[in-house]
Amino acid sequence: MELDETVVMDYYLHLLKEDEIHFLKDKPAKAESIIISIQKLKESNSLHDRIECARDLWKLLFEAAMEYIDPNKMGYDELFRYFDEFVSFEELIFASDSFYRDHTLHSLWVYFLGEYVFRKKEFQPFFENFYQSFQVREHYKKIYTELDSKEIFGELLSTIKEMDPFVSSIGAARCVAALTHDLGYPLNKIVKINKAIGKVLPYFSISQFGEFHFQFESSQQFYIENFIEIMGYDVFVGPRDRDLTFHEYELVKHIVEKTNELTAIAHSKGKIPAFLPEVKELIKSCTPEQVHILRQLYQIKCWFHKNTARMMRFSDDFERYAHGIMSAFLLMKIVSAFTDMTITYSNIADIPLDVFDLPRTFAKMQILTAISDHTSRGYRMREFNNLSSFLALIDEIEEFSRISRANQFRQYIEEFCRTKIYVEDDFMVMEFIFDNEDIEALDPERAFKGRIRRFNQLFDIPNLSEKVKLKIIVLSKLKGAETRYELFIEKDRFEARKNGSPVPIHKYLKTREIS
């Protein structure tokens, strides 16, 4: 199906009217304000007017989604003032690129397109592992509830249920991540502005000029280092480690094995095994000593694991002002819900669950990590199983916001390319059609080469999940000729074709990075 901003906005309006947006349930006034704002955006003719509508809609969506995750709204006013300046900055540098992506609109289209792709039935198999973690959690909840032993599984079951707010907030997290992922973008443009100025000044016999440059104050270094360290931690929740004696182990061995088999099958096959009643009878027949041992085994703890590779990656991103991590840093500095993620511990390997709000903290860390990952030079994905991989994918396929030259008020716009997304032969197909003869210097082959480079950076081809199968088509219909460029991505396959014939990528791109 051919997609554009109208299609994805109409689909989102449908979701709103069907009460399918979880963070807007039971909030009719907020939902109605968003509906009115989307309708106004759809009816706007000039791009300048659309930007003004988009600015208001962005704030409405951010506020509704973020307060669902955390009711602490301190910092919203400052963030919205920054966003106003961000929009003004985009006005200033709008014509700095021949085919500029308007990030005010882009953030909205990423969110709406993401909801379209994530929720449409035909695309759901590609995100099966994204859904699976929630489905498995529901299976675990049902298993431990039906085993009917609060004495043994009470703490575990309570922890599983306490994660309900995170599960219900994942849609809000998708919204916040999409809206904020490019807030740090202005820093990227400063280098380009300096270069543009440098090309103009020689005509005035000015050979040297002081470039605009910036650096963080030394007083900020401690904050930056701690920010990167926090971003480098993975959060885990699971049973405490217990050293059982041989006697204790023999007493509960068969019960633990059967219980583990239950959860393993639920995890791998997505269903509750038929022998659950058999395990329930085993639990019922436990002696007091067995109950005591099992209760210890199923006590829950939280622990942090330092991901050194990610910390190094984010440090490099910060040094080069990658706009993803700059966006995350901005949120951490301004929005109190991110700043005040209080976590107190004496042992990083055993953090009591009662000292911090795990569901909210986990949701906010997912947002910050996804935003940072999407421009991180070393980030590579193997499947679409979390917010980072989902945001990176949708960010790459959103092309509604890329337009050609415009003046300061954005009156002169042209369609860069048309987009189709569909499923064919188990592949998710993303088709970009270049057929607008009115745009000067349009180069579909260059766009295709850019796709190859970017997707080679993003995907860990040898270790891709079997569920990841993508085909990117760039179709050129210019100057009376048709050329079809294709890129196939699946496990152990990264293949480019031109008009059906394989293209040696290393020669095509003149690179040694792709064999």
PDB file of C-alpha atoms in Angstrom, residues 222-514:
ATOM      1  CA  PHE A 222      31.036  14.746  36.235  1.00  0.00           C
ATOM      2  CA  TYR A 223      27.403  14.859  35.091  1.00  0.00           C
ATOM      3  CA  ILE A 224      28.319  13.666  31.594  1.00  0.00           C
ATOM      4  CA  GLU A 225      30.426  10.777  32.904  1.00  0.00           C
ATOM      5  CA  ASN A 226      27.630   9.630  35.206  1.00  0.00           C
ATOM      6  CA  PHE A 227      25.070  10.010  32.428  1.00  0.00           C
ATOM      7  CA  ILE A 228      27.107   7.723  30.154  1.00  0.00           C
ATOM      8  CA  GLU A 229      27.665   5.252  32.995  1.00  0.00           C
ATOM      9  CA  ILE A 230      23.929   5.036  33.738  1.00  0.00           C
ATOM     10  CA  MET A 231      23.214   4.559  30.039  1.00  0.00           C
ATOM     11  CA  GLY A 232      25.710   1.703  30.005  1.00  0.00           C
ATOM     12  CA  TYR A 233      23.841  -0.456  32.507  1.00  0.00           C
ATOM     13  CA  ASP A 234      21.429  -3.252  31.671  1.00  0.00           C
ATOM     14  CA  VAL A 235      18.724  -3.944  34.269  1.00  0.00           C
ATOM     15  CA  PHE A 236      17.831  -7.524  35.144  1.00  0.00           C
ATOM     16  CA  VAL A 237      15.265  -9.040  37.488  1.00  0.00           C
ATOM     17  CA  GLY A 238      15.330 -12.677  38.545  1.00  0.00           C
ATOM     18  CA  PRO A 239      15.675 -15.208  41.371  1.00  0.00           C
ATOM     19  CA  ARG A 240      18.395 -14.704  43.953  1.00  0.00           C
ATOM     20  CA  ASP A 241      21.380 -17.012  43.753  1.00  0.00           C
ATOM     21  CA  ARG A 242      21.215 -19.713  46.415  1.00  0.00           C
ATOM     22  CA  ASP A 243      23.865 -22.282  47.272  1.00  0.00           C
ATOM     23  CA  LEU A 244      21.958 -25.406  48.231  1.00  0.00           C
ATOM     24  CA  THR A 245      23.442 -28.309  50.089  1.00  0.00           C
ATOM     25  CA  PHE A 246      23.334 -31.691  48.377  1.00  0.00           C
ATOM     26  CA  HIS A 247      20.492 -32.731  50.682  1.00  0.00           C
ATOM     27  CA  GLU A 248      18.463 -29.580  49.913  1.00  0.00           C
ATOM     28  CA  TYR A 249      19.047 -29.939  46.188  1.00  0.00           C
ATOM     29  CA  GLU A 250      17.890 -33.571  46.171  1.00  0.00           C
ATOM     30  CA  LEU A 251      14.741 -32.641  48.081  1.00  0.00           C
ATOM     31  CA  VAL A 252      13.510 -30.117  45.497  1.00  0.00           C
ATOM     32  CA  LYS A 253      15.330 -31.209  42.341  1.00  0.00           C
ATOM     33  CA  HIS A 254      12.345 -32.820  40.581  1.00  0.00           C
ATOM     34  CA  ILE A 255      10.012 -29.934  41.484  1.00  0.00           C
ATOM     35  CA  VAL A 256      12.423 -27.282  40.199  1.00  0.00           C
ATOM     36  CA  GLU A 257      13.061 -29.222  36.995  1.00  0.00           C
ATOM     37  CA  LYS A 258       9.349 -29.574  36.281  1.00  0.00           C
ATOM     38  CA  THR A 259       8.672 -25.897  37.068  1.00  0.00           C
ATOM     39  CA  ASN A 260      11.573 -24.789  34.865  1.00  0.00           C
ATOM     40  CA  GLU A 261      10.261 -27.003  32.079  1.00  0.00           C
ATOM     41  CA  LEU A 262       6.898 -25.257  32.342  1.00  0.00           C
ATOM     42  CA  THR A 263       8.402 -21.795  31.927  1.00  0.00           C
ATOM     43  CA  ALA A 264      10.879 -22.904  29.245  1.00  0.00           C
ATOM     44  CA  ILE A 265       8.073 -24.242  27.045  1.00  0.00           C
ATOM     45  CA  ALA A 266       5.965 -21.136  27.694  1.00  0.00           C
ATOM     46  CA  HIS A 267       8.938 -19.010  26.628  1.00  0.00           C
ATOM     47  CA  SER A 268       9.874 -20.956  23.496  1.00  0.00           C
ATOM     48  CA  LYS A 269       6.454 -21.998  22.218  1.00  0.00           C
ATOM     49  CA  GLY A 270       4.306 -19.171  23.531  1.00  0.00           C
ATOM     50  CA  LYS A 271       1.793 -21.424  25.274  1.00  0.00           C
ATOM     51  CA  ILE A 272       1.203 -23.001  28.669  1.00  0.00           C
ATOM     52  CA  PRO A 273       2.046 -26.741  28.713  1.00  0.00           C
ATOM     53  CA  ALA A 274      -0.685 -29.288  29.362  1.00  0.00           C
ATOM     54  CA  PHE A 275       1.192 -30.852  32.285  1.00  0.00           C
ATOM     55  CA  LEU A 276       0.741 -27.791  34.533  1.00  0.00           C
ATOM     56  CA  PRO A 277      -1.798 -29.660  36.768  1.00  0.00           C
ATOM     57  CA  GLU A 278       0.842 -32.331  37.361  1.00  0.00           C
ATOM     58  CA  VAL A 279       3.282 -29.704  38.652  1.00  0.00           C
ATOM     59  CA  LYS A 280       0.522 -28.173  40.756  1.00  0.00           C
ATOM     60  CA  GLU A 281       0.025 -31.511  42.508  1.00  0.00           C
ATOM     61  CA  LEU A 282       3.772 -31.729  43.157  1.00  0.00           C
ATOM     62  CA  ILE A 283       3.678 -28.280  44.769  1.00  0.00           C
ATOM     63  CA  LYS A 284       0.665 -29.212  46.899  1.00  0.00           C
ATOM     64  CA  SER A 285       2.422 -32.295  48.230  1.00  0.00           C
ATOM     65  CA  CYS A 286       5.537 -30.380  49.352  1.00  0.00           C
ATOM     66  CA  THR A 287       6.740 -30.873  52.916  1.00  0.00           C
ATOM     67  CA  PRO A 288       7.396 -27.792  55.088  1.00  0.00           C
ATOM     68  CA  GLU A 289      11.137 -28.256  54.470  1.00  0.00           C
ATOM     69  CA  GLN A 290      10.641 -28.326  50.702  1.00  0.00           C
ATOM     70  CA  VAL A 291       8.432 -25.230  50.880  1.00  0.00           C
ATOM     71  CA  HIS A 292      11.150 -23.409  52.841  1.00  0.00           C
ATOM     72  CA  ILE A 293      13.835 -24.307  50.276  1.00  0.00           C
ATOM     73  CA  LEU A 294      11.655 -23.439  47.286  1.00  0.00           C
ATOM     74  CA  ARG A 295      10.640 -20.105  48.825  1.00  0.00           C
ATOM     75  CA  GLN A 296      14.330 -19.189  49.057  1.00  0.00           C
ATOM     76  CA  LEU A 297      14.934 -20.245  45.454  1.00  0.00           C
ATOM     77  CA  TYR A 298      12.114 -18.070  44.146  1.00  0.00           C
ATOM     78  CA  GLN A 299      12.985 -14.888  46.025  1.00  0.00           C
ATOM     79  CA  ILE A 300      13.558 -12.042  43.566  1.00  0.00           C
ATOM     80  CA  LYS A 301      16.319  -9.505  43.212  1.00  0.00           C
ATOM     81  CA  CYS A 302      17.293  -6.796  40.745  1.00  0.00           C
ATOM     82  CA  TRP A 303      20.815  -6.319  39.477  1.00  0.00           C
ATOM     83  CA  PHE A 304      22.670  -4.076  37.071  1.00  0.00           C
ATOM     84  CA  HIS A 305      25.134  -5.372  34.530  1.00  0.00           C
ATOM     85  CA  LYS A 306      27.658  -2.929  33.121  1.00  0.00           C
ATOM     86  CA  ASN A 307      27.716  -3.106  29.323  1.00  0.00           C
ATOM     87  CA  THR A 308      31.242  -1.824  28.719  1.00  0.00           C
ATOM     88  CA  ALA A 309      30.919  -1.947  24.932  1.00  0.00           C
ATOM     89  CA  ARG A 310      27.827   0.269  25.062  1.00  0.00           C
ATOM     90  CA  MET A 311      29.525   2.718  27.418  1.00  0.00           C
ATOM     91  CA  MET A 312      32.492   3.010  25.042  1.00  0.00           C
ATOM     92  CA  ARG A 313      30.111   3.426  22.118  1.00  0.00           C
ATOM     93  CA  PHE A 314      28.129   6.165  23.839  1.00  0.00           C
ATOM     94  CA  SER A 315      31.331   7.938  24.923  1.00  0.00           C
ATOM     95  CA  ASP A 316      32.413   8.068  21.282  1.00  0.00           C
ATOM     96  CA  ASP A 317      28.952   9.307  20.271  1.00  0.00           C
ATOM     97  CA  PHE A 318      29.135  12.054  22.872  1.00  0.00           C
ATOM     98  CA  GLU A 319      32.576  13.183  21.710  1.00  0.00           C
ATOM     99  CA  ARG A 320      31.303  13.662  18.166  1.00  0.00           C
ATOM    100  CA  TYR A 321      28.007  15.218  19.331  1.00  0.00           C
ATOM    101  CA  ALA A 322      25.889  12.498  17.702  1.00  0.00           C
ATOM    102  CA  HIS A 323      22.412  13.955  17.834  1.00  0.00           C
ATOM    103  CA  GLY A 324      20.821  10.813  19.282  1.00  0.00           C
ATOM    104  CA  ILE A 325      22.768  10.841  22.519  1.00  0.00           C
ATOM    105  CA  MET A 326      22.558  14.648  22.594  1.00  0.00           C
ATOM    106  CA  SER A 327      18.762  14.290  22.511  1.00  0.00           C
ATOM    107  CA  ALA A 328      18.881  11.834  25.421  1.00  0.00           C
ATOM    108  CA  PHE A 329      21.244  14.143  27.331  1.00  0.00           C
ATOM    109  CA  LEU A 330      18.851  17.056  26.793  1.00  0.00           C
ATOM    110  CA  LEU A 331      15.929  15.078  28.237  1.00  0.00           C
ATOM    111  CA  MET A 332      18.034  13.993  31.196  1.00  0.00           C
ATOM    112  CA  LYS A 333      19.043  17.596  31.911  1.00  0.00           C
ATOM    113  CA  ILE A 334      15.662  19.262  31.472  1.00  0.00           C
ATOM    114  CA  VAL A 335      12.828  16.841  32.252  1.00  0.00           C
ATOM    115  CA  SER A 336      12.665  15.941  35.939  1.00  0.00           C
ATOM    116  CA  ALA A 337      11.052  12.569  35.248  1.00  0.00           C
ATOM    117  CA  PHE A 338      14.365  11.537  33.657  1.00  0.00           C
ATOM    118  CA  THR A 339      16.617  13.481  36.031  1.00  0.00           C
ATOM    119  CA  ASP A 340      15.066  12.049  39.190  1.00  0.00           C
ATOM    120  CA  MET A 341      15.512   8.336  38.497  1.00  0.00           C
ATOM    121  CA  THR A 342      16.602   7.690  42.068  1.00  0.00           C
ATOM    122  CA  ILE A 343      18.299   4.325  42.474  1.00  0.00           C
ATOM    123  CA  THR A 344      19.977   3.601  45.798  1.00  0.00           C
ATOM    124  CA  TYR A 345      22.145   0.542  46.288  1.00  0.00           C
ATOM    125  CA  SER A 346      25.175  -0.710  48.139  1.00  0.00           C
ATOM    126  CA  ASN A 347      25.615  -3.824  46.011  1.00  0.00           C
ATOM    127  CA  ILE A 348      25.085  -3.445  42.270  1.00  0.00           C
ATOM    128  CA  ALA A 349      24.549  -7.201  41.995  1.00  0.00           C
ATOM    129  CA  ASP A 350      21.683  -7.247  44.513  1.00  0.00           C
ATOM    130  CA  ILE A 351      19.424  -4.200  44.497  1.00  0.00           C
ATOM    131  CA  PRO A 352      16.281  -4.364  46.662  1.00  0.00           C
ATOM    132  CA  LEU A 353      13.195  -3.818  44.545  1.00  0.00           C
ATOM    133  CA  ASP A 354      11.633  -1.532  47.134  1.00  0.00           C
ATOM    134  CA  VAL A 355      14.240   1.234  46.736  1.00  0.00           C
ATOM    135  CA  PHE A 356      13.163   2.379  43.275  1.00  0.00           C
ATOM    136  CA  ASP A 357      10.236   2.252  40.872  1.00  0.00           C
ATOM    137  CA  LEU A 358      11.380  -0.496  38.509  1.00  0.00           C
ATOM    138  CA  PRO A 359       8.621  -0.222  35.835  1.00  0.00           C
ATOM    139  CA  ARG A 360       8.994   3.550  35.418  1.00  0.00           C
ATOM    140  CA  THR A 361      12.778   3.435  35.551  1.00  0.00           C
ATOM    141  CA  PHE A 362      12.887   0.638  33.003  1.00  0.00           C
ATOM    142  CA  ALA A 363      10.537   2.495  30.611  1.00  0.00           C
ATOM    143  CA  LYS A 364      12.585   5.693  30.835  1.00  0.00           C
ATOM    144  CA  MET A 365      15.870   3.856  30.319  1.00  0.00           C
ATOM    145  CA  GLN A 366      14.384   2.175  27.240  1.00  0.00           C
ATOM    146  CA  ILE A 367      13.506   5.605  25.819  1.00  0.00           C
ATOM    147  CA  LEU A 368      16.935   7.137  26.476  1.00  0.00           C
ATOM    148  CA  THR A 369      18.745   4.087  25.099  1.00  0.00           C
ATOM    149  CA  ALA A 370      16.615   3.943  21.938  1.00  0.00           C
ATOM    150  CA  ILE A 371      17.136   7.641  21.246  1.00  0.00           C
ATOM    151  CA  SER A 372      20.895   7.262  21.729  1.00  0.00           C
ATOM    152  CA  ASP A 373      21.186   4.040  19.724  1.00  0.00           C
ATOM    153  CA  HIS A 374      19.563   5.426  16.581  1.00  0.00           C
ATOM    154  CA  THR A 375      22.654   7.501  15.689  1.00  0.00           C
ATOM    155  CA  SER A 376      25.250   5.433  17.517  1.00  0.00           C
ATOM    156  CA  ARG A 377      28.054   4.445  15.171  1.00  0.00           C
ATOM    157  CA  GLY A 378      28.502   0.998  16.697  1.00  0.00           C
ATOM    158  CA  TYR A 379      24.858   0.065  17.217  1.00  0.00           C
ATOM    159  CA  ARG A 380      23.837  -3.054  15.289  1.00  0.00           C
ATOM    160  CA  MET A 381      20.640  -5.058  15.528  1.00  0.00           C
ATOM    161  CA  ARG A 382      19.796  -8.709  15.043  1.00  0.00           C
ATOM    162  CA  GLU A 383      16.024  -8.561  15.389  1.00  0.00           C
ATOM    163  CA  PHE A 384      13.185  -6.137  16.039  1.00  0.00           C
ATOM    164  CA  ASN A 385      12.788  -7.012  19.699  1.00  0.00           C
ATOM    165  CA  ASN A 386      13.011  -3.706  21.560  1.00  0.00           C
ATOM    166  CA  LEU A 387      12.437   0.024  21.308  1.00  0.00           C
ATOM    167  CA  SER A 388      15.928   0.728  19.925  1.00  0.00           C
ATOM    168  CA  SER A 389      15.596  -1.572  16.913  1.00  0.00           C
ATOM    169  CA  PHE A 390      12.039  -0.426  16.221  1.00  0.00           C
ATOM    170  CA  LEU A 391      12.913   3.288  16.314  1.00  0.00           C
ATOM    171  CA  ALA A 392      15.978   2.780  14.108  1.00  0.00           C
ATOM    172  CA  LEU A 393      13.905   0.937  11.487  1.00  0.00           C
ATOM    173  CA  ILE A 394      11.050   3.444  11.323  1.00  0.00           C
ATOM    174  CA  ASP A 395      13.444   6.398  11.336  1.00  0.00           C
ATOM    175  CA  GLU A 396      15.139   5.003   8.235  1.00  0.00           C
ATOM    176  CA  ILE A 397      11.993   4.328   6.218  1.00  0.00           C
ATOM    177  CA  GLU A 398      10.146   7.596   6.965  1.00  0.00           C
ATOM    178  CA  GLU A 399      10.515   9.798   3.882  1.00  0.00           C
ATOM    179  CA  PHE A 400       7.341  11.927   4.043  1.00  0.00           C
ATOM    180  CA  SER A 401       9.247  14.806   5.649  1.00  0.00           C
ATOM    181  CA  ARG A 402      12.087  14.985   3.116  1.00  0.00           C
ATOM    182  CA  ILE A 403      11.431  17.786   0.647  1.00  0.00           C
ATOM    183  CA  SER A 404      13.319  19.932  -1.812  1.00  0.00           C
ATOM    184  CA  ARG A 405      14.300  23.598  -1.659  1.00  0.00           C
ATOM    185  CA  ALA A 406      12.165  26.108   0.201  1.00  0.00           C
ATOM    186  CA  ASN A 407      12.390  29.692   1.307  1.00  0.00           C
ATOM    187  CA  GLN A 408      12.370  30.818   4.919  1.00  0.00           C
ATOM    188  CA  PHE A 409       8.605  30.380   5.136  1.00  0.00           C
ATOM    189  CA  ARG A 410       8.684  26.940   3.527  1.00  0.00           C
ATOM    190  CA  GLN A 411       6.313  27.746   0.698  1.00  0.00           C
ATOM    191  CA  TYR A 412       8.039  25.932  -2.161  1.00  0.00           C
ATOM    192  CA  ILE A 413       7.770  22.240  -1.562  1.00  0.00           C
ATOM    193  CA  GLU A 414       7.918  19.178  -3.768  1.00  0.00           C
ATOM    194  CA  GLU A 415       7.500  15.490  -3.081  1.00  0.00           C
ATOM    195  CA  PHE A 416      10.899  13.813  -2.750  1.00  0.00           C
ATOM    196  CA  CYS A 417       9.641  10.281  -3.400  1.00  0.00           C
ATOM    197  CA  ARG A 418       6.591   8.106  -2.861  1.00  0.00           C
ATOM    198  CA  THR A 419       6.615   5.276  -0.329  1.00  0.00           C
ATOM    199  CA  LYS A 420       5.038   1.828  -0.301  1.00  0.00           C
ATOM    200  CA  ILE A 421       5.364  -0.687   2.532  1.00  0.00           C
ATOM    201  CA  TYR A 422       3.950  -4.187   2.213  1.00  0.00           C
ATOM    202  CA  VAL A 423       4.689  -7.881   2.774  1.00  0.00           C
ATOM    203  CA  GLU A 424       5.634 -10.143  -0.122  1.00  0.00           C
ATOM    204  CA  ASP A 425       7.082 -13.674   0.027  1.00  0.00           C
ATOM    205  CA  ASP A 426       7.754 -13.286   3.783  1.00  0.00           C
ATOM    206  CA  PHE A 427       9.757 -10.096   3.187  1.00  0.00           C
ATOM    207  CA  MET A 428       8.828  -6.689   4.521  1.00  0.00           C
ATOM    208  CA  VAL A 429       9.159  -4.613   1.362  1.00  0.00           C
ATOM    209  CA  MET A 430       9.921  -0.892   1.514  1.00  0.00           C
ATOM    210  CA  GLU A 431       9.556   0.691  -1.899  1.00  0.00           C
ATOM    211  CA  PHE A 432      10.682   4.239  -2.656  1.00  0.00           C
ATOM    212  CA  ILE A 433       9.442   5.535  -6.008  1.00  0.00           C
ATOM    213  CA  PHE A 434      11.197   8.477  -7.643  1.00  0.00           C
ATOM    214  CA  ASP A 435       9.001   9.841 -10.429  1.00  0.00           C
ATOM    215  CA  ASN A 436       8.797  13.595  -9.860  1.00  0.00           C
ATOM    216  CA  GLU A 437      10.376  15.144 -12.945  1.00  0.00           C
ATOM    217  CA  ASP A 438      10.026  18.656 -11.521  1.00  0.00           C
ATOM    218  CA  ILE A 439      12.712  18.182  -8.873  1.00  0.00           C
ATOM    219  CA  GLU A 440      16.174  19.125 -10.049  1.00  0.00           C
ATOM    220  CA  ALA A 441      19.214  16.995  -9.240  1.00  0.00           C
ATOM    221  CA  LEU A 442      17.134  14.061  -8.022  1.00  0.00           C
ATOM    222  CA  ASP A 443      19.421  11.015  -7.933  1.00  0.00           C
ATOM    223  CA  PRO A 444      17.681   7.723  -7.017  1.00  0.00           C
ATOM    224  CA  GLU A 445      20.880   5.702  -7.389  1.00  0.00           C
ATOM    225  CA  ARG A 446      22.628   7.918  -4.870  1.00  0.00           C
ATOM    226  CA  ALA A 447      19.694   7.390  -2.506  1.00  0.00           C
ATOM    227  CA  PHE A 448      19.999   3.625  -3.018  1.00  0.00           C
ATOM    228  CA  LYS A 449      23.718   3.661  -2.254  1.00  0.00           C
ATOM    229  CA  GLY A 450      22.956   5.593   0.913  1.00  0.00           C
ATOM    230  CA  ARG A 451      20.468   2.892   1.916  1.00  0.00           C
ATOM    231  CA  ILE A 452      23.078   0.183   1.395  1.00  0.00           C
ATOM    232  CA  ARG A 453      25.625   1.985   3.570  1.00  0.00           C
ATOM    233  CA  ARG A 454      23.144   2.752   6.324  1.00  0.00           C
ATOM    234  CA  PHE A 455      21.572  -0.705   6.508  1.00  0.00           C
ATOM    235  CA  ASN A 456      24.993  -2.345   6.451  1.00  0.00           C
ATOM    236  CA  GLN A 457      25.823  -0.294   9.536  1.00  0.00           C
ATOM    237  CA  LEU A 458      22.537  -1.134  11.248  1.00  0.00           C
ATOM    238  CA  PHE A 459      22.205  -4.887  10.748  1.00  0.00           C
ATOM    239  CA  ASP A 460      24.420  -7.661  12.104  1.00  0.00           C
ATOM    240  CA  ILE A 461      23.927  -9.802   8.996  1.00  0.00           C
ATOM    241  CA  PRO A 462      25.623 -13.070  10.111  1.00  0.00           C
ATOM    242  CA  ASN A 463      23.632 -13.095  13.351  1.00  0.00           C
ATOM    243  CA  LEU A 464      20.270 -11.854  12.108  1.00  0.00           C
ATOM    244  CA  SER A 465      17.139 -13.517  13.415  1.00  0.00           C
ATOM    245  CA  GLU A 466      15.363 -15.753  10.929  1.00  0.00           C
ATOM    246  CA  LYS A 467      12.362 -13.437  11.321  1.00  0.00           C
ATOM    247  CA  VAL A 468      14.186 -10.415   9.870  1.00  0.00           C
ATOM    248  CA  LYS A 469      13.647 -10.352   6.113  1.00  0.00           C
ATOM    249  CA  LEU A 470      13.675  -6.996   4.380  1.00  0.00           C
ATOM    250  CA  LYS A 471      13.674  -5.884   0.775  1.00  0.00           C
ATOM    251  CA  ILE A 472      14.389  -2.260  -0.051  1.00  0.00           C
ATOM    252  CA  ILE A 473      13.372  -1.157  -3.534  1.00  0.00           C
ATOM    253  CA  VAL A 474      14.385   2.156  -5.068  1.00  0.00           C
ATOM    254  CA  LEU A 475      12.461   2.632  -8.291  1.00  0.00           C
ATOM    255  CA  SER A 476      13.613   5.371 -10.659  1.00  0.00           C
ATOM    256  CA  LYS A 477      11.037   6.553 -13.199  1.00  0.00           C
ATOM    257  CA  LEU A 478      12.794   9.643 -14.471  1.00  0.00           C
ATOM    258  CA  LYS A 479      13.554  10.933 -17.964  1.00  0.00           C
ATOM    259  CA  GLY A 480      11.461   8.284 -19.650  1.00  0.00           C
ATOM    260  CA  ALA A 481      13.495   5.377 -18.259  1.00  0.00           C
ATOM    261  CA  GLU A 482      12.821   2.936 -15.443  1.00  0.00           C
ATOM    262  CA  THR A 483      15.578   1.509 -13.257  1.00  0.00           C
ATOM    263  CA  ARG A 484      14.932  -0.859 -10.369  1.00  0.00           C
ATOM    264  CA  TYR A 485      17.398  -1.073  -7.490  1.00  0.00           C
ATOM    265  CA  GLU A 486      16.897  -3.768  -4.827  1.00  0.00           C
ATOM    266  CA  LEU A 487      18.584  -4.602  -1.541  1.00  0.00           C
ATOM    267  CA  PHE A 488      17.835  -7.935   0.159  1.00  0.00           C
ATOM    268  CA  ILE A 489      18.528  -8.293   3.881  1.00  0.00           C
ATOM    269  CA  GLU A 490      18.214 -11.556   5.780  1.00  0.00           C
ATOM    270  CA  LYS A 491      20.452 -13.886   7.755  1.00  0.00           C
ATOM    271  CA  ASP A 492      23.774 -14.344   5.897  1.00  0.00           C
ATOM    272  CA  ARG A 493      22.440 -12.357   2.940  1.00  0.00           C
ATOM    273  CA  PHE A 494      23.111  -8.714   2.084  1.00  0.00           C
ATOM    274  CA  GLU A 495      22.587  -8.543  -1.666  1.00  0.00           C
ATOM    275  CA  ALA A 496      22.134  -5.616  -4.044  1.00  0.00           C
ATOM    276  CA  ARG A 497      20.605  -5.832  -7.508  1.00  0.00           C
ATOM    277  CA  LYS A 498      20.162  -3.415 -10.374  1.00  0.00           C
ATOM    278  CA  ASN A 499      17.427  -4.314 -12.845  1.00  0.00           C
ATOM    279  CA  GLY A 500      17.491  -7.884 -11.549  1.00  0.00           C
ATOM    280  CA  SER A 501      21.244  -8.398 -11.913  1.00  0.00           C
ATOM    281  CA  PRO A 502      23.440  -8.820  -8.803  1.00  0.00           C
ATOM    282  CA  VAL A 503      25.750  -5.902  -8.050  1.00  0.00           C
ATOM    283  CA  PRO A 504      29.109  -6.481  -6.267  1.00  0.00           C
ATOM    284  CA  ILE A 505      28.588  -4.067  -3.387  1.00  0.00           C
ATOM    285  CA  HIS A 506      32.272  -3.547  -2.558  1.00  0.00           C
ATOM    286  CA  LYS A 507      32.897  -2.337  -6.112  1.00  0.00           C
ATOM    287  CA  TYR A 508      29.593  -0.491  -6.383  1.00  0.00           C
ATOM    288  CA  LEU A 509      30.326   1.579  -3.282  1.00  0.00           C
ATOM    289  CA  LYS A 510      34.128   1.476  -3.598  1.00  0.00           C
ATOM    290  CA  THR A 511      34.430   0.154  -0.055  1.00  0.00           C
ATOM    291  CA  ARG A 512      36.304  -2.581   1.772  1.00  0.00           C
ATOM    292  CA  GLU A 513      33.735  -2.643   4.571  1.00  0.00           C
ATOM    293  CA  ILE A 514      31.310  -4.861   2.636  1.00  0.00           C
TER     294      ILE A 514
END
